[in-house]
Amino acid sequence: MSLVISEPDLAEWELLNRAQHAVFARKQLRKFGISHDAVRANIRAKRWQRVHRGVIALFSGPLSRAARISAALLYADLPASLSHRTAAQEWGWLRKDGGPIHVTVPYGTSAVPQEGVVIHRSRAFRHIVVAHDPPRTSRADTVIDLAVAEPDERSAERTLLTVASANGVAADEIKAQLAARPAYRYRTALDRAVRLLGEGLTSMLETRYFLDVERAHGIPRALRQVPVSVFGRKLLEDCSYESVGVPLIVRLDGRAYHSDAETAFRDRRRDNSAELSGMARLVYGWQDVDSNPCAVAREVTTVLRREGWQGPMKRCRKCLGT
């Protein structure tokens, strides 16, 4: 059964067909004069397929990711926005997969979850969506949604810190969005995470060092991004323990991911300056912190104690083998 679209409607039809990847809501089809009987006949003939209630794909066979996204948004009905894991995938933070499409709608909307579609509701919907095609939650709100979806406060704090630092989402952006959507889970934990982010956790490596080395092992929290004058240049040290009376600098070397001659020169200058001033220094890369944070913690604690810190080192779950 071939479709006959009237000449005045043809341009709009072709635009929607491209934009929605050949997926339509039934009410859209009715607008173009395609009756319920015509839809049913095409589905029975396996030329078309029903994707969700009230949503039809005008083709047979597997749906592309783009078609599944269109189907989910059409099912939820506008206004609706990609959110949570799906928004994070669209921002490029997570690998795209065949999992369910996460959609957020305004609070009070009647849509219910369907197979392949997870529905979320937000009282702050108008504050969280940014103009994209297709629409999605803002970078800051996507971070918040991923954190709020965690099963407990500690996981929520960790997710906010790691996702935000890994993807360059600033503390001020997240803080502003948290203020616009005050009814959220884990409020204390997320506020604390934003504060930590604002105090200098500027990369995933720095965040993992704080979470898996310092906090997990009871090591005092270093001052972050401490300005130092190095041979007439103002540079920043990643972690300084001078605030607890220990002349120790820990440099977190991310050059496995961000290597360039200027960075290497800057780090050599910092190393030389620390040596000349009698400052103890330790250097760790991603592999050190990711694969064996307990060994890193033992080394940092050894220097801290050698220089006079008397605090105990806590054994984390990895240390205990649990």
PDB file of C-alpha atoms in Angstrom:
ATOM      1  CA  MET A   1       0.000   0.000   0.000  1.00  0.00           C
ATOM      2  CA  SER A   2       1.727   3.169  -1.148  1.00  0.00           C
ATOM      3  CA  LEU A   3       1.264   6.450   0.668  1.00  0.00           C
ATOM      4  CA  VAL A   4      -0.386   9.374  -1.066  1.00  0.00           C
ATOM      5  CA  ILE A   5       0.457  12.682   0.625  1.00  0.00           C
ATOM      6  CA  SER A   6      -1.298  15.773  -0.676  1.00  0.00           C
ATOM      7  CA  GLU A   7       0.893  18.320  -2.458  1.00  0.00           C
ATOM      8  CA  PRO A   8       0.447  21.070   0.205  1.00  0.00           C
ATOM      9  CA  ASP A   9       1.583  18.633   2.936  1.00  0.00           C
ATOM     10  CA  LEU A  10       4.421  16.972   1.049  1.00  0.00           C
ATOM     11  CA  ALA A  11       7.229  19.285   2.162  1.00  0.00           C
ATOM     12  CA  GLU A  12       6.226  19.000   5.826  1.00  0.00           C
ATOM     13  CA  TRP A  13       5.916  15.214   5.494  1.00  0.00           C
ATOM     14  CA  GLU A  14       9.386  14.856   4.004  1.00  0.00           C
ATOM     15  CA  LEU A  15      10.864  17.110   6.695  1.00  0.00           C
ATOM     16  CA  LEU A  16       9.287  15.052   9.504  1.00  0.00           C
ATOM     17  CA  ASN A  17      10.197  11.788   7.854  1.00  0.00           C
ATOM     18  CA  ARG A  18      13.877  12.770   7.770  1.00  0.00           C
ATOM     19  CA  ALA A  19      13.927  14.387  11.203  1.00  0.00           C
ATOM     20  CA  GLN A  20      12.168  11.458  12.891  1.00  0.00           C
ATOM     21  CA  HIS A  21      13.985   8.730  10.959  1.00  0.00           C
ATOM     22  CA  ALA A  22      10.750   7.391   9.434  1.00  0.00           C
ATOM     23  CA  VAL A  23       9.073   7.020  12.834  1.00  0.00           C
ATOM     24  CA  PHE A  24       5.716   8.721  13.418  1.00  0.00           C
ATOM     25  CA  ALA A  25       3.102   9.102  16.107  1.00  0.00           C
ATOM     26  CA  ARG A  26      -0.351   7.918  15.051  1.00  0.00           C
ATOM     27  CA  LYS A  27      -1.732  11.423  15.544  1.00  0.00           C
ATOM     28  CA  GLN A  28       0.874  12.741  13.097  1.00  0.00           C
ATOM     29  CA  LEU A  29      -0.185  10.132  10.532  1.00  0.00           C
ATOM     30  CA  ARG A  30      -3.834  11.146  10.967  1.00  0.00           C
ATOM     31  CA  LYS A  31      -2.869  14.745  10.319  1.00  0.00           C
ATOM     32  CA  PHE A  32      -1.547  13.667   6.912  1.00  0.00           C
ATOM     33  CA  GLY A  33      -4.741  11.781   6.119  1.00  0.00           C
ATOM     34  CA  ILE A  34      -3.439   8.285   6.900  1.00  0.00           C
ATOM     35  CA  SER A  35      -6.294   6.412   8.572  1.00  0.00           C
ATOM     36  CA  HIS A  36      -6.233   3.858  11.360  1.00  0.00           C
ATOM     37  CA  ASP A  37      -7.216   1.172   8.842  1.00  0.00           C
ATOM     38  CA  ALA A  38      -4.297   2.078   6.580  1.00  0.00           C
ATOM     39  CA  VAL A  39      -1.874   1.882   9.499  1.00  0.00           C
ATOM     40  CA  ARG A  40      -3.265  -1.494  10.584  1.00  0.00           C
ATOM     41  CA  ALA A  41      -3.080  -2.864   7.039  1.00  0.00           C
ATOM     42  CA  ASN A  42       0.581  -1.861   6.658  1.00  0.00           C
ATOM     43  CA  ILE A  43       1.457  -3.416  10.023  1.00  0.00           C
ATOM     44  CA  ARG A  44      -0.344  -6.663   9.112  1.00  0.00           C
ATOM     45  CA  ALA A  45       1.523  -6.759   5.809  1.00  0.00           C
ATOM     46  CA  LYS A  46       4.782  -6.284   7.760  1.00  0.00           C
ATOM     47  CA  ARG A  47       5.649  -3.184   5.778  1.00  0.00           C
ATOM     48  CA  TRP A  48       5.424  -1.095   8.973  1.00  0.00           C
ATOM     49  CA  GLN A  49       5.850  -1.947  12.651  1.00  0.00           C
ATOM     50  CA  ARG A  50       4.438  -0.773  15.943  1.00  0.00           C
ATOM     51  CA  VAL A  51       7.292   0.438  18.157  1.00  0.00           C
ATOM     52  CA  HIS A  52       5.437   1.739  21.198  1.00  0.00           C
ATOM     53  CA  ARG A  53       1.823   2.492  21.937  1.00  0.00           C
ATOM     54  CA  GLY A  54       0.800   5.121  19.408  1.00  0.00           C
ATOM     55  CA  VAL A  55       4.196   5.093  17.639  1.00  0.00           C
ATOM     56  CA  ILE A  56       4.761   3.494  14.219  1.00  0.00           C
ATOM     57  CA  ALA A  57       7.943   2.916  12.200  1.00  0.00           C
ATOM     58  CA  LEU A  58       7.255   3.121   8.465  1.00  0.00           C
ATOM     59  CA  PHE A  59       9.636   0.271   7.687  1.00  0.00           C
ATOM     60  CA  SER A  60      10.320  -3.289   8.749  1.00  0.00           C
ATOM     61  CA  GLY A  61      13.493  -4.619  10.305  1.00  0.00           C
ATOM     62  CA  PRO A  62      15.710  -3.360  13.141  1.00  0.00           C
ATOM     63  CA  LEU A  63      15.502   0.236  14.326  1.00  0.00           C
ATOM     64  CA  SER A  64      18.642   2.343  14.324  1.00  0.00           C
ATOM     65  CA  ARG A  65      19.586   4.154  17.535  1.00  0.00           C
ATOM     66  CA  ALA A  66      18.324   7.405  16.017  1.00  0.00           C
ATOM     67  CA  ALA A  67      14.969   5.770  15.204  1.00  0.00           C
ATOM     68  CA  ARG A  68      14.704   4.336  18.735  1.00  0.00           C
ATOM     69  CA  ILE A  69      15.351   7.797  20.167  1.00  0.00           C
ATOM     70  CA  SER A  70      12.671   9.331  17.937  1.00  0.00           C
ATOM     71  CA  ALA A  71      10.230   6.590  18.942  1.00  0.00           C
ATOM     72  CA  ALA A  72      10.892   7.128  22.656  1.00  0.00           C
ATOM     73  CA  LEU A  73      10.403  10.900  22.426  1.00  0.00           C
ATOM     74  CA  LEU A  74       7.240  10.505  20.343  1.00  0.00           C
ATOM     75  CA  TYR A  75       5.867   7.988  22.815  1.00  0.00           C
ATOM     76  CA  ALA A  76       6.571  10.294  25.776  1.00  0.00           C
ATOM     77  CA  ASP A  77       5.021  13.136  23.756  1.00  0.00           C
ATOM     78  CA  LEU A  78       6.371  16.648  23.687  1.00  0.00           C
ATOM     79  CA  PRO A  79       7.675  18.331  25.678  1.00  0.00           C
ATOM     80  CA  ALA A  80      10.163  15.538  26.394  1.00  0.00           C
ATOM     81  CA  SER A  81      13.945  15.332  26.574  1.00  0.00           C
ATOM     82  CA  LEU A  82      16.664  12.710  26.507  1.00  0.00           C
ATOM     83  CA  SER A  83      18.187  12.377  29.967  1.00  0.00           C
ATOM     84  CA  HIS A  84      20.265  10.247  32.324  1.00  0.00           C
ATOM     85  CA  ARG A  85      22.394   7.575  30.575  1.00  0.00           C
ATOM     86  CA  THR A  86      21.001   8.419  27.139  1.00  0.00           C
ATOM     87  CA  ALA A  87      21.857  12.111  27.496  1.00  0.00           C
ATOM     88  CA  ALA A  88      25.319  11.156  28.779  1.00  0.00           C
ATOM     89  CA  GLN A  89      25.796   8.991  25.670  1.00  0.00           C
ATOM     90  CA  GLU A  90      24.697  11.844  23.432  1.00  0.00           C
ATOM     91  CA  TRP A  91      27.155  14.187  25.187  1.00  0.00           C
ATOM     92  CA  GLY A  92      29.859  11.642  24.370  1.00  0.00           C
ATOM     93  CA  TRP A  93      30.573  10.610  27.974  1.00  0.00           C
ATOM     94  CA  LEU A  94      29.408   6.994  27.733  1.00  0.00           C
ATOM     95  CA  ARG A  95      29.582   4.422  24.987  1.00  0.00           C
ATOM     96  CA  LYS A  96      26.363   4.180  22.997  1.00  0.00           C
ATOM     97  CA  ASP A  97      24.649   0.821  23.381  1.00  0.00           C
ATOM     98  CA  GLY A  98      21.366  -0.939  22.749  1.00  0.00           C
ATOM     99  CA  GLY A  99      20.013  -0.249  26.230  1.00  0.00           C
ATOM    100  CA  PRO A 100      16.756   1.537  27.016  1.00  0.00           C
ATOM    101  CA  ILE A 101      16.247   5.171  26.057  1.00  0.00           C
ATOM    102  CA  HIS A 102      15.934   7.468  29.085  1.00  0.00           C
ATOM    103  CA  VAL A 103      13.449  10.318  28.656  1.00  0.00           C
ATOM    104  CA  THR A 104      12.439  13.048  31.096  1.00  0.00           C
ATOM    105  CA  VAL A 105       9.017  14.704  30.901  1.00  0.00           C
ATOM    106  CA  PRO A 106       7.380  17.449  32.984  1.00  0.00           C
ATOM    107  CA  TYR A 107       5.918  16.344  36.298  1.00  0.00           C
ATOM    108  CA  GLY A 108       2.283  15.347  35.861  1.00  0.00           C
ATOM    109  CA  THR A 109       2.709  13.913  32.357  1.00  0.00           C
ATOM    110  CA  SER A 110       0.818  10.641  31.931  1.00  0.00           C
ATOM    111  CA  ALA A 111       3.438   8.615  30.014  1.00  0.00           C
ATOM    112  CA  VAL A 112       4.405   5.346  31.681  1.00  0.00           C
ATOM    113  CA  PRO A 113       7.494   3.193  31.049  1.00  0.00           C
ATOM    114  CA  GLN A 114       7.429   0.906  28.017  1.00  0.00           C
ATOM    115  CA  GLU A 115       9.834  -1.794  26.952  1.00  0.00           C
ATOM    116  CA  GLY A 116      12.930   0.049  25.822  1.00  0.00           C
ATOM    117  CA  VAL A 117      11.861   3.393  27.326  1.00  0.00           C
ATOM    118  CA  VAL A 118      12.551   4.644  30.864  1.00  0.00           C
ATOM    119  CA  ILE A 119      10.389   7.606  31.849  1.00  0.00           C
ATOM    120  CA  HIS A 120      11.550  10.188  34.410  1.00  0.00           C
ATOM    121  CA  ARG A 121       9.523  13.169  35.647  1.00  0.00           C
ATOM    122  CA  SER A 122      10.852  16.557  36.697  1.00  0.00           C
ATOM    123  CA  ARG A 123       9.211  19.526  38.367  1.00  0.00           C
ATOM    124  CA  ALA A 124      12.088  21.657  37.042  1.00  0.00           C
ATOM    125  CA  PHE A 125      11.740  20.469  33.421  1.00  0.00           C
ATOM    126  CA  ARG A 126      11.954  23.943  31.881  1.00  0.00           C
ATOM    127  CA  HIS A 127      15.241  24.606  33.718  1.00  0.00           C
ATOM    128  CA  ILE A 128      17.056  21.421  32.724  1.00  0.00           C
ATOM    129  CA  VAL A 129      16.586  21.060  28.947  1.00  0.00           C
ATOM    130  CA  VAL A 130      18.866  22.624  26.351  1.00  0.00           C
ATOM    131  CA  ALA A 131      18.188  23.168  22.659  1.00  0.00           C
ATOM    132  CA  HIS A 132      19.573  20.216  20.742  1.00  0.00           C
ATOM    133  CA  ASP A 133      18.238  17.937  18.065  1.00  0.00           C
ATOM    134  CA  PRO A 134      16.958  15.822  19.657  1.00  0.00           C
ATOM    135  CA  PRO A 135      16.433  17.750  22.924  1.00  0.00           C
ATOM    136  CA  ARG A 136      18.504  16.644  25.895  1.00  0.00           C
ATOM    137  CA  THR A 137      19.226  17.704  29.446  1.00  0.00           C
ATOM    138  CA  SER A 138      22.068  20.162  29.996  1.00  0.00           C
ATOM    139  CA  ARG A 139      25.545  18.892  30.804  1.00  0.00           C
ATOM    140  CA  ALA A 140      25.183  19.887  34.455  1.00  0.00           C
ATOM    141  CA  ASP A 141      21.732  18.321  34.777  1.00  0.00           C
ATOM    142  CA  THR A 142      22.939  15.123  33.135  1.00  0.00           C
ATOM    143  CA  VAL A 143      25.667  14.883  35.781  1.00  0.00           C
ATOM    144  CA  ILE A 144      23.069  15.465  38.514  1.00  0.00           C
ATOM    145  CA  ASP A 145      20.663  12.890  37.071  1.00  0.00           C
ATOM    146  CA  LEU A 146      23.362  10.224  36.916  1.00  0.00           C
ATOM    147  CA  ALA A 147      24.315  10.943  40.523  1.00  0.00           C
ATOM    148  CA  VAL A 148      20.740  11.004  41.836  1.00  0.00           C
ATOM    149  CA  ALA A 149      20.056   7.653  40.150  1.00  0.00           C
ATOM    150  CA  GLU A 150      22.709   5.948  42.307  1.00  0.00           C
ATOM    151  CA  PRO A 151      21.561   3.620  45.133  1.00  0.00           C
ATOM    152  CA  ASP A 152      23.229   5.479  48.014  1.00  0.00           C
ATOM    153  CA  GLU A 153      24.796   8.798  49.028  1.00  0.00           C
ATOM    154  CA  ARG A 154      28.420   7.684  48.721  1.00  0.00           C
ATOM    155  CA  SER A 155      27.877   6.385  45.185  1.00  0.00           C
ATOM    156  CA  ALA A 156      26.030   9.585  44.261  1.00  0.00           C
ATOM    157  CA  GLU A 157      28.901  11.762  45.467  1.00  0.00           C
ATOM    158  CA  ARG A 158      31.448   9.621  43.647  1.00  0.00           C
ATOM    159  CA  THR A 159      29.465   9.701  40.399  1.00  0.00           C
ATOM    160  CA  LEU A 160      29.064  13.476  40.470  1.00  0.00           C
ATOM    161  CA  LEU A 161      32.767  13.993  41.127  1.00  0.00           C
ATOM    162  CA  THR A 162      34.058  11.515  38.556  1.00  0.00           C
ATOM    163  CA  VAL A 163      31.643  12.372  35.733  1.00  0.00           C
ATOM    164  CA  ALA A 164      31.983  16.133  36.184  1.00  0.00           C
ATOM    165  CA  SER A 165      35.779  16.129  36.463  1.00  0.00           C
ATOM    166  CA  ALA A 166      36.238  13.712  33.559  1.00  0.00           C
ATOM    167  CA  ASN A 167      34.083  15.818  31.232  1.00  0.00           C
ATOM    168  CA  GLY A 168      34.927  19.358  32.277  1.00  0.00           C
ATOM    169  CA  VAL A 169      31.569  20.244  33.829  1.00  0.00           C
ATOM    170  CA  ALA A 170      32.315  23.126  36.206  1.00  0.00           C
ATOM    171  CA  ALA A 171      31.235  23.234  39.824  1.00  0.00           C
ATOM    172  CA  ASP A 172      29.461  26.567  39.270  1.00  0.00           C
ATOM    173  CA  GLU A 173      27.318  25.059  36.478  1.00  0.00           C
ATOM    174  CA  ILE A 174      26.218  22.178  38.689  1.00  0.00           C
ATOM    175  CA  LYS A 175      25.644  24.421  41.706  1.00  0.00           C
ATOM    176  CA  ALA A 176      23.375  26.705  39.679  1.00  0.00           C
ATOM    177  CA  GLN A 177      21.304  23.767  38.415  1.00  0.00           C
ATOM    178  CA  LEU A 178      21.008  22.240  41.873  1.00  0.00           C
ATOM    179  CA  ALA A 179      19.570  25.561  43.053  1.00  0.00           C
ATOM    180  CA  ALA A 180      17.017  25.480  40.207  1.00  0.00           C
ATOM    181  CA  ARG A 181      15.836  21.975  41.156  1.00  0.00           C
ATOM    182  CA  PRO A 182      15.858  21.906  44.970  1.00  0.00           C
ATOM    183  CA  ALA A 183      13.886  18.668  45.415  1.00  0.00           C
ATOM    184  CA  TYR A 184      16.609  16.093  44.809  1.00  0.00           C
ATOM    185  CA  ARG A 185      17.928  13.016  46.598  1.00  0.00           C
ATOM    186  CA  TYR A 186      21.237  13.003  48.456  1.00  0.00           C
ATOM    187  CA  ARG A 187      21.231  16.753  48.833  1.00  0.00           C
ATOM    188  CA  THR A 188      23.984  16.858  51.466  1.00  0.00           C
ATOM    189  CA  ALA A 189      26.245  14.472  49.523  1.00  0.00           C
ATOM    190  CA  LEU A 190      25.824  16.315  46.224  1.00  0.00           C
ATOM    191  CA  ASP A 191      26.377  19.721  47.804  1.00  0.00           C
ATOM    192  CA  ARG A 192      29.561  18.348  49.365  1.00  0.00           C
ATOM    193  CA  ALA A 193      30.680  16.950  46.002  1.00  0.00           C
ATOM    194  CA  VAL A 194      30.149  20.299  44.295  1.00  0.00           C
ATOM    195  CA  ARG A 195      32.157  22.008  47.006  1.00  0.00           C
ATOM    196  CA  LEU A 196      35.020  19.530  46.530  1.00  0.00           C
ATOM    197  CA  LEU A 197      34.856  20.016  42.772  1.00  0.00           C
ATOM    198  CA  GLY A 198      35.140  23.768  43.275  1.00  0.00           C
ATOM    199  CA  GLU A 199      38.184  23.314  45.515  1.00  0.00           C
ATOM    200  CA  GLY A 200      40.362  22.033  42.705  1.00  0.00           C
ATOM    201  CA  LEU A 201      39.421  18.564  41.462  1.00  0.00           C
ATOM    202  CA  THR A 202      39.968  19.427  37.831  1.00  0.00           C
ATOM    203  CA  SER A 203      40.469  16.005  36.251  1.00  0.00           C
ATOM    204  CA  MET A 204      39.410  12.389  36.589  1.00  0.00           C
ATOM    205  CA  LEU A 205      42.907  11.505  37.851  1.00  0.00           C
ATOM    206  CA  GLU A 206      42.760  14.109  40.615  1.00  0.00           C
ATOM    207  CA  THR A 207      39.277  12.948  41.596  1.00  0.00           C
ATOM    208  CA  ARG A 208      40.286   9.293  41.753  1.00  0.00           C
ATOM    209  CA  TYR A 209      43.340  10.223  43.852  1.00  0.00           C
ATOM    210  CA  PHE A 210      41.097  12.046  46.320  1.00  0.00           C
ATOM    211  CA  LEU A 211      38.463   9.271  46.488  1.00  0.00           C
ATOM    212  CA  ASP A 212      40.598   6.117  46.283  1.00  0.00           C
ATOM    213  CA  VAL A 213      43.843   7.235  47.897  1.00  0.00           C
ATOM    214  CA  GLU A 214      43.137  10.033  50.363  1.00  0.00           C
ATOM    215  CA  ARG A 215      39.598   9.491  51.559  1.00  0.00           C
ATOM    216  CA  ALA A 216      39.595   5.700  51.331  1.00  0.00           C
ATOM    217  CA  HIS A 217      42.746   5.488  53.489  1.00  0.00           C
ATOM    218  CA  GLY A 218      42.187   8.321  55.965  1.00  0.00           C
ATOM    219  CA  ILE A 219      44.965  10.480  54.541  1.00  0.00           C
ATOM    220  CA  PRO A 220      44.459  14.204  55.253  1.00  0.00           C
ATOM    221  CA  ARG A 221      43.053  16.068  52.262  1.00  0.00           C
ATOM    222  CA  ALA A 222      45.704  18.050  50.439  1.00  0.00           C
ATOM    223  CA  LEU A 223      45.231  21.582  49.211  1.00  0.00           C
ATOM    224  CA  ARG A 224      44.586  21.514  45.462  1.00  0.00           C
ATOM    225  CA  GLN A 225      45.910  23.721  42.677  1.00  0.00           C
ATOM    226  CA  VAL A 226      48.275  25.583  45.001  1.00  0.00           C
ATOM    227  CA  PRO A 227      50.023  28.498  43.228  1.00  0.00           C
ATOM    228  CA  VAL A 228      53.827  28.436  43.327  1.00  0.00           C
ATOM    229  CA  SER A 229      56.488  30.607  41.766  1.00  0.00           C
ATOM    230  CA  VAL A 230      58.897  28.485  39.737  1.00  0.00           C
ATOM    231  CA  PHE A 231      61.904  30.286  38.223  1.00  0.00           C
ATOM    232  CA  GLY A 232      59.845  33.420  37.700  1.00  0.00           C
ATOM    233  CA  ARG A 233      56.742  31.597  36.400  1.00  0.00           C
ATOM    234  CA  LYS A 234      53.493  31.099  38.304  1.00  0.00           C
ATOM    235  CA  LEU A 235      52.466  27.438  38.236  1.00  0.00           C
ATOM    236  CA  LEU A 236      50.007  25.261  40.156  1.00  0.00           C
ATOM    237  CA  GLU A 237      50.834  22.226  42.260  1.00  0.00           C
ATOM    238  CA  ASP A 238      48.238  19.451  42.163  1.00  0.00           C
ATOM    239  CA  CYS A 239      48.371  18.465  45.854  1.00  0.00           C
ATOM    240  CA  SER A 240      50.215  20.136  48.725  1.00  0.00           C
ATOM    241  CA  TYR A 241      50.293  18.775  52.296  1.00  0.00           C
ATOM    242  CA  GLU A 242      51.864  21.876  53.818  1.00  0.00           C
ATOM    243  CA  SER A 243      48.469  22.647  55.391  1.00  0.00           C
ATOM    244  CA  VAL A 244      49.042  19.675  57.763  1.00  0.00           C
ATOM    245  CA  GLY A 245      52.632  20.697  58.425  1.00  0.00           C
ATOM    246  CA  VAL A 246      54.287  18.364  55.933  1.00  0.00           C
ATOM    247  CA  PRO A 247      56.494  19.681  53.087  1.00  0.00           C
ATOM    248  CA  LEU A 248      55.162  17.185  50.532  1.00  0.00           C
ATOM    249  CA  ILE A 249      53.967  17.778  47.003  1.00  0.00           C
ATOM    250  CA  VAL A 250      52.081  15.060  45.093  1.00  0.00           C
ATOM    251  CA  ARG A 251      51.972  15.625  41.360  1.00  0.00           C
ATOM    252  CA  LEU A 252      49.361  13.763  39.336  1.00  0.00           C
ATOM    253  CA  ASP A 253      50.801  13.230  35.897  1.00  0.00           C
ATOM    254  CA  GLY A 254      48.127  12.834  33.250  1.00  0.00           C
ATOM    255  CA  ARG A 255      50.523  13.013  30.311  1.00  0.00           C
ATOM    256  CA  ALA A 256      49.531   9.533  29.175  1.00  0.00           C
ATOM    257  CA  TYR A 257      46.428  11.322  27.941  1.00  0.00           C
ATOM    258  CA  HIS A 258      47.569  14.924  27.546  1.00  0.00           C
ATOM    259  CA  SER A 259      51.174  14.874  26.384  1.00  0.00           C
ATOM    260  CA  ASP A 260      52.855  17.961  24.986  1.00  0.00           C
ATOM    261  CA  ALA A 261      56.253  19.608  25.184  1.00  0.00           C
ATOM    262  CA  GLU A 262      55.044  22.589  27.210  1.00  0.00           C
ATOM    263  CA  THR A 263      53.503  20.341  29.885  1.00  0.00           C
ATOM    264  CA  ALA A 264      56.674  18.258  30.124  1.00  0.00           C
ATOM    265  CA  PHE A 265      58.806  21.421  30.461  1.00  0.00           C
ATOM    266  CA  ARG A 266      56.497  22.830  33.142  1.00  0.00           C
ATOM    267  CA  ASP A 267      56.633  19.608  35.163  1.00  0.00           C
ATOM    268  CA  ARG A 268      60.434  19.455  35.021  1.00  0.00           C
ATOM    269  CA  ARG A 269      60.564  23.009  36.296  1.00  0.00           C
ATOM    270  CA  ARG A 270      58.260  22.152  39.182  1.00  0.00           C
ATOM    271  CA  ASP A 271      60.322  19.076  40.065  1.00  0.00           C
ATOM    272  CA  ASN A 272      63.553  21.041  40.080  1.00  0.00           C
ATOM    273  CA  SER A 273      62.024  23.830  42.154  1.00  0.00           C
ATOM    274  CA  ALA A 274      60.730  21.358  44.750  1.00  0.00           C
ATOM    275  CA  GLU A 275      64.143  19.670  44.982  1.00  0.00           C
ATOM    276  CA  LEU A 276      65.939  22.997  45.411  1.00  0.00           C
ATOM    277  CA  SER A 277      63.558  24.056  48.183  1.00  0.00           C
ATOM    278  CA  GLY A 278      63.880  20.749  50.042  1.00  0.00           C
ATOM    279  CA  MET A 279      60.275  19.801  49.354  1.00  0.00           C
ATOM    280  CA  ALA A 280      59.500  16.081  49.208  1.00  0.00           C
ATOM    281  CA  ARG A 281      57.592  15.143  46.091  1.00  0.00           C
ATOM    282  CA  LEU A 282      55.838  12.075  44.724  1.00  0.00           C
ATOM    283  CA  VAL A 283      54.528  11.637  41.178  1.00  0.00           C
ATOM    284  CA  TYR A 284      51.710   9.299  40.128  1.00  0.00           C
ATOM    285  CA  GLY A 285      50.004   8.628  36.834  1.00  0.00           C
ATOM    286  CA  TRP A 286      46.644   7.179  35.897  1.00  0.00           C
ATOM    287  CA  GLN A 287      47.840   3.567  35.988  1.00  0.00           C
ATOM    288  CA  ASP A 288      49.203   3.970  39.541  1.00  0.00           C
ATOM    289  CA  VAL A 289      46.014   5.417  40.959  1.00  0.00           C
ATOM    290  CA  ASP A 290      43.630   3.241  38.973  1.00  0.00           C
ATOM    291  CA  SER A 291      45.316  -0.139  39.386  1.00  0.00           C
ATOM    292  CA  ASN A 292      46.793   0.094  42.883  1.00  0.00           C
ATOM    293  CA  PRO A 293      45.551   3.047  44.970  1.00  0.00           C
ATOM    294  CA  CYS A 294      46.454   1.167  48.163  1.00  0.00           C
ATOM    295  CA  ALA A 295      50.149   1.102  47.202  1.00  0.00           C
ATOM    296  CA  VAL A 296      49.985   4.826  46.407  1.00  0.00           C
ATOM    297  CA  ALA A 297      48.389   5.458  49.811  1.00  0.00           C
ATOM    298  CA  ARG A 298      51.143   3.508  51.583  1.00  0.00           C
ATOM    299  CA  GLU A 299      53.837   5.547  49.860  1.00  0.00           C
ATOM    300  CA  VAL A 300      52.156   8.868  50.620  1.00  0.00           C
ATOM    301  CA  THR A 301      51.640   7.834  54.237  1.00  0.00           C
ATOM    302  CA  THR A 302      55.308   6.805  54.530  1.00  0.00           C
ATOM    303  CA  VAL A 303      56.445  10.285  53.524  1.00  0.00           C
ATOM    304  CA  LEU A 304      53.826  12.015  55.671  1.00  0.00           C
ATOM    305  CA  ARG A 305      54.953  10.083  58.750  1.00  0.00           C
ATOM    306  CA  ARG A 306      58.634  10.583  57.941  1.00  0.00           C
ATOM    307  CA  GLU A 307      57.997  14.308  57.906  1.00  0.00           C
ATOM    308  CA  GLY A 308      56.101  14.306  61.208  1.00  0.00           C
ATOM    309  CA  TRP A 309      52.440  13.484  60.531  1.00  0.00           C
ATOM    310  CA  GLN A 310      51.209  11.085  63.209  1.00  0.00           C
ATOM    311  CA  GLY A 311      47.758  10.195  61.946  1.00  0.00           C
ATOM    312  CA  PRO A 312      46.768   6.562  61.368  1.00  0.00           C
ATOM    313  CA  MET A 313      46.339   5.095  57.894  1.00  0.00           C
ATOM    314  CA  LYS A 314      42.955   3.465  57.364  1.00  0.00           C
ATOM    315  CA  ARG A 315      42.675   0.173  55.491  1.00  0.00           C
ATOM    316  CA  CYS A 316      40.117   0.361  52.693  1.00  0.00           C
ATOM    317  CA  ARG A 317      38.020  -2.490  51.295  1.00  0.00           C
ATOM    318  CA  LYS A 318      40.650  -3.208  48.648  1.00  0.00           C
ATOM    319  CA  CYS A 319      43.343  -3.428  51.333  1.00  0.00           C
ATOM    320  CA  LEU A 320      41.187  -5.921  53.202  1.00  0.00           C
ATOM    321  CA  GLY A 321      40.470  -7.873  50.033  1.00  0.00           C
ATOM    322  CA  THR A 322      36.681  -7.399  50.222  1.00  0.00           C
TER     323      THR A 322
END
